[in-house]
Amino acid sequence: MSDVAGVLFDIEGVIVTSWEPVPGAADVLAELRASGVPRAFLTNTTSRTCAEIAATLSDLGMPVDANEIVTAASLTAEYLKQTYPGRRCWVLNDGNVDADLDGIDRDDADPDVVVLGGAGEGFTHRTLSRVAELMLDGVPVVAMHRAASWQGPDGLRLDTGAYLPGLEELSGQMVVAVGKPSMQGFLAAADLMGVEPDRMVMVGDDLYGEVLPGQRLGMAGVLVRTGKFRRSVLELAVDKPDHVIDSVADLPELLRTM
C-alpha cells in the first residue's frame, strides 16, 4: 500500500460515531489487514473494556482483536501497578472497566490514590469537591486521560480534562494523566505493532489530543473531519496536522501517496 509500516487509529469519531460505523471504515480496516499493514487502536474510551470494544467493532462488521486495542484504563492499570503498588484506589469513572483494571486494589472510603476515569453522571459537585479535599490532604490523583470533551449522540460532552485545571489550581497539586494526549499510549501502541513511531500514521479527529502528539513522536498525523472535528480549532491552531481528510474512508488513497 505504501512505505507506512503501521496505522494507529482513534476509535470514537474516526471509525465509529456514537458506536455507529463511519461509512467506509470497515473497508479501510479490511484493506489494511489484507495488505499486511499492522493496525492498532488507541482510545480514551473508559466505558468499555478492550474485549468489549473488540466485540462491538466486530459486530459492526469491523473485525478487531482485543490485543490490537490500547485503552486509557489498561494504561492506567499498568501505571498504578508500577507507581503505587498495593495502594488502595478510589476509581471514579462513568462505566465498568474492571477487567482492564485487574489487579488494582479498590477502596472508595479511604483511598491512597484517586483515579479519575471518564466524566459522566458521577462527576457531581459533591463528588468533585471530595476529590479536591483529598488532594488538599495530599492524596495523589491519577487521571485516565486529559481529554476535555467527547462527541455524544446529541452533541459535545465535557470530559475529565475540563475539570482538571480547577482541581489543580485549588490544591496546588498536579494530576498525572496517563491516556491521550500523554505520550505513553502512543508508545504502547507502537510497541504493540512492533513499529517505530516515525514509520507510523496516526489518524484522529482531535488535533490537540491525538494528531499533534503523534506528530511530536515522528508519526505522520492525519486529521479527519468527522467526530469532534471543528473547523475553527484547525483554523486557529498554530501547529497544523500533516494531512486533513474528510473521513477515514479517504485514508487508503492518502496512504498510497506517502
Coordinates of C-alpha atoms in Angstrom, one line a residue:
M1 CA 0.0 0.0 0.0
S2 CA 2.8 2.4 0.9
D3 CA 6.0 2.7 2.9
V4 CA 3.9 3.1 6.0
A5 CA 4.7 0.3 8.4
G6 CA 1.7 0.7 10.8
V7 CA -1.5 2.7 11.3
L8 CA -2.8 3.9 14.7
F9 CA -6.5 4.8 14.9
D10 CA -8.5 6.6 17.4
I11 CA -11.9 4.9 17.6
E12 CA -14.7 7.2 18.5
G13 CA -15.2 9.9 15.9
V14 CA -12.9 8.1 13.4
I15 CA -14.1 4.6 12.7
V16 CA -17.4 4.9 14.7
T17 CA -19.5 7.8 15.9
S18 CA -21.6 7.1 19.0
W19 CA -20.8 3.4 18.2
E20 CA -22.3 3.6 14.7
P21 CA -19.8 2.8 11.9
V22 CA -18.4 5.7 9.9
P23 CA -19.2 4.9 6.2
G24 CA -16.2 3.2 4.6
A25 CA -14.3 2.5 7.8
A26 CA -14.9 -1.3 7.6
D27 CA -13.4 -1.4 4.1
V28 CA -10.3 0.6 5.2
L29 CA -9.6 -1.7 8.1
A30 CA -10.1 -4.8 5.9
E31 CA -7.8 -3.4 3.2
L32 CA -5.0 -2.7 5.8
R33 CA -5.3 -6.3 7.2
A34 CA -5.3 -7.7 3.6
S35 CA -2.2 -5.7 2.8
G36 CA -0.4 -6.9 5.9
V37 CA -0.1 -3.4 7.4
P38 CA -0.3 -3.6 11.2
R39 CA -3.1 -1.7 12.9
A40 CA -3.7 -0.6 16.4
F41 CA -6.4 1.4 18.2
L42 CA -5.7 3.9 20.9
T43 CA -8.8 5.2 22.8
N44 CA -9.7 7.2 25.8
T45 CA -13.0 5.4 26.0
T46 CA -13.5 4.5 29.6
S47 CA -16.9 2.9 29.4
R48 CA -15.9 -0.3 27.7
T49 CA -13.0 -2.7 28.1
C50 CA -10.6 -3.8 25.4
A51 CA -12.6 -7.1 25.0
E52 CA -16.0 -5.3 24.8
I53 CA -14.7 -2.8 22.3
A54 CA -13.3 -5.6 20.1
A55 CA -16.6 -7.4 20.3
T56 CA -18.6 -4.3 19.5
L57 CA -16.5 -3.4 16.5
S58 CA -16.6 -7.0 15.2
D59 CA -20.4 -7.0 15.5
L60 CA -20.4 -3.8 13.4
G61 CA -18.5 -5.6 10.6
M62 CA -15.0 -4.4 11.6
P63 CA -13.2 -7.5 13.0
V64 CA -10.7 -6.3 15.6
D65 CA -8.8 -8.3 18.1
A66 CA -8.7 -7.2 21.8
N67 CA -4.9 -7.3 21.7
E68 CA -4.9 -4.6 19.0
I69 CA -6.6 -2.1 21.4
V70 CA -4.9 0.1 24.0
T71 CA -7.4 1.8 26.3
A72 CA -6.8 4.6 28.8
A73 CA -7.9 2.2 31.6
S74 CA -5.4 -0.5 30.6
L75 CA -2.6 2.1 30.5
T76 CA -3.7 3.4 33.9
A77 CA -3.7 0.0 35.4
E78 CA 0.0 -0.5 34.4
Y79 CA 0.9 2.9 35.7
L80 CA -0.7 2.3 39.1
K81 CA 1.0 -1.1 39.4
Q82 CA 4.4 0.5 38.7
T83 CA 3.9 3.7 40.6
Y84 CA 1.6 2.9 43.5
P85 CA 1.9 -0.9 44.0
G86 CA -0.5 -2.3 46.5
R87 CA -2.1 1.1 47.2
R88 CA -5.9 1.4 47.7
C89 CA -7.6 3.3 44.9
W90 CA -10.9 5.1 44.6
V91 CA -11.9 4.8 40.9
L92 CA -14.4 7.5 39.8
N93 CA -15.5 6.5 36.3
D94 CA -18.5 6.5 34.1
G95 CA -18.6 2.9 33.1
N96 CA -17.4 -0.5 34.3
V97 CA -13.9 -1.3 33.1
D98 CA -12.9 -3.5 36.0
A99 CA -11.5 -6.1 33.6
D100 CA -8.9 -3.6 32.3
L101 CA -8.1 -2.6 35.9
D102 CA -7.4 -6.2 37.0
G103 CA -5.0 -6.3 40.0
I104 CA -5.8 -2.8 41.3
D105 CA -6.9 -2.7 44.9
R106 CA -10.1 -0.7 45.4
D107 CA -11.2 1.3 48.5
D108 CA -13.7 4.2 47.9
A109 CA -14.0 5.1 51.6
D110 CA -10.3 5.6 52.5
P111 CA -8.2 5.7 49.3
D112 CA -4.4 6.1 49.0
V113 CA -4.9 7.2 45.4
V114 CA -7.8 8.8 43.5
V115 CA -8.3 7.6 39.9
L116 CA -10.4 9.7 37.6
G117 CA -11.8 8.0 34.6
G118 CA -14.3 9.3 32.0
A119 CA -16.6 12.1 33.1
G120 CA -20.3 11.3 33.4
E121 CA -23.2 11.4 35.8
G122 CA -20.9 10.5 38.7
F123 CA -18.9 13.7 38.3
T124 CA -21.2 15.7 40.6
H125 CA -20.4 18.9 42.5
R126 CA -20.3 16.9 45.8
T127 CA -18.1 14.2 44.4
L128 CA -15.6 16.5 42.8
S129 CA -15.5 18.5 46.0
R130 CA -14.5 15.4 47.8
V131 CA -11.7 14.8 45.2
A132 CA -10.5 18.3 45.9
E133 CA -10.5 17.7 49.7
L134 CA -8.5 14.5 49.3
M135 CA -6.0 16.4 47.1
L136 CA -5.6 19.1 49.7
D137 CA -4.9 16.3 52.2
G138 CA -2.0 15.1 49.9
V139 CA -3.7 12.2 48.2
P140 CA -2.4 11.8 44.7
V141 CA -4.8 11.9 41.8
V142 CA -4.3 10.0 38.5
A143 CA -6.5 10.7 35.5
M144 CA -7.0 8.0 32.9
H145 CA -6.8 10.8 30.3
R146 CA -6.9 14.6 29.9
A147 CA -9.4 14.8 27.1
A148 CA -11.6 17.9 27.5
S149 CA -14.6 16.6 25.5
W150 CA -16.2 13.7 23.7
Q151 CA -18.8 13.5 21.0
G152 CA -22.2 12.2 22.2
P153 CA -25.2 11.3 20.1
D154 CA -26.7 14.7 20.7
G155 CA -23.6 16.9 20.7
L156 CA -20.4 17.6 22.5
R157 CA -20.0 16.5 26.2
L158 CA -17.5 17.8 28.7
D159 CA -14.9 15.2 29.7
T160 CA -12.4 14.8 32.6
G161 CA -9.8 17.2 31.2
A162 CA -12.3 20.1 31.5
Y163 CA -12.3 19.6 35.3
L164 CA -8.6 19.0 36.0
P165 CA -7.3 22.7 35.8
G166 CA -9.7 23.7 38.6
L167 CA -8.7 20.9 40.8
E168 CA -5.0 21.5 40.2
E169 CA -5.4 25.3 40.9
L170 CA -7.3 24.7 44.1
S171 CA -5.0 22.0 45.5
G172 CA -1.6 23.2 44.1
Q173 CA -1.1 19.6 43.1
M174 CA -0.7 18.3 39.5
V175 CA -2.8 15.5 38.2
V176 CA -0.9 12.8 36.3
A177 CA -2.8 11.9 33.1
V178 CA -2.0 8.6 31.5
G179 CA -4.1 8.3 28.3
K180 CA -4.1 10.7 25.3
P181 CA -2.5 13.2 24.9
S182 CA 0.2 11.6 27.1
M183 CA 3.0 10.0 25.1
Q184 CA 2.6 6.7 27.0
G185 CA -0.3 5.4 25.0
F186 CA 1.2 6.3 21.6
L187 CA 4.4 4.5 22.5
A188 CA 2.5 1.5 23.9
A189 CA 0.6 1.2 20.6
A190 CA 3.9 1.4 18.7
D191 CA 5.3 -1.4 20.8
L192 CA 2.1 -3.4 20.2
M193 CA 2.6 -3.2 16.4
G194 CA 6.4 -3.6 16.6
V195 CA 6.8 -0.5 14.5
E196 CA 9.0 2.6 15.1
P197 CA 6.9 5.8 15.5
D198 CA 8.5 7.5 12.5
R199 CA 7.1 4.8 10.2
M200 CA 3.5 5.1 11.6
V201 CA 0.4 7.1 10.8
M202 CA -1.8 8.5 13.5
V203 CA -5.5 9.0 12.4
G204 CA -7.7 11.1 14.8
D205 CA -10.5 13.6 15.0
D206 CA -8.8 15.6 17.8
L207 CA -6.0 17.9 16.7
Y208 CA -4.5 18.5 20.1
G209 CA -5.3 15.2 21.8
E210 CA -4.3 12.8 19.1
V211 CA -2.8 14.2 15.8
L212 CA -0.2 16.7 17.2
P213 CA 1.0 14.4 20.0
G214 CA 1.6 11.7 17.4
Q215 CA 3.4 14.1 15.1
R216 CA 5.7 15.1 18.0
L217 CA 6.8 11.4 18.2
G218 CA 7.6 11.4 14.5
M219 CA 4.3 9.9 13.2
A220 CA 2.5 11.3 10.2
G221 CA -0.6 12.9 11.5
V222 CA -4.0 12.6 9.7
L223 CA -6.9 14.7 11.0
V224 CA -10.4 13.5 9.9
R225 CA -13.3 15.9 9.5
T226 CA -15.7 13.6 11.4
G227 CA -16.4 13.2 15.1
K228 CA -15.5 16.2 17.2
F229 CA -13.5 17.9 14.4
R230 CA -14.2 21.6 14.4
R231 CA -13.1 23.8 11.6
S232 CA -12.5 26.8 14.0
V233 CA -10.0 24.7 16.0
L234 CA -8.0 23.9 12.9
E235 CA -8.0 27.4 11.6
L236 CA -6.8 28.9 14.9
A237 CA -4.1 26.3 15.5
V238 CA -0.5 27.4 15.3
D239 CA 0.7 23.8 14.7
K240 CA -1.0 22.1 11.8
P241 CA -1.7 18.5 11.0
D242 CA 0.4 16.8 8.3
H243 CA -2.8 15.9 6.4
V244 CA -6.5 16.6 6.6
I245 CA -9.1 14.3 5.0
D246 CA -12.9 14.3 5.0
S247 CA -13.2 10.9 6.7
V248 CA -11.3 7.6 7.3
A249 CA -12.7 6.3 4.0
D250 CA -10.2 8.6 2.2
L251 CA -7.2 7.1 4.1
P252 CA -6.2 4.4 1.6
E253 CA -5.8 7.0 -1.2
L254 CA -3.7 9.1 1.1
L255 CA -1.5 6.2 2.1
R256 CA -0.7 5.4 -1.5
T257 CA 0.9 8.8 -1.8
M258 CA 3.1 8.5 1.3

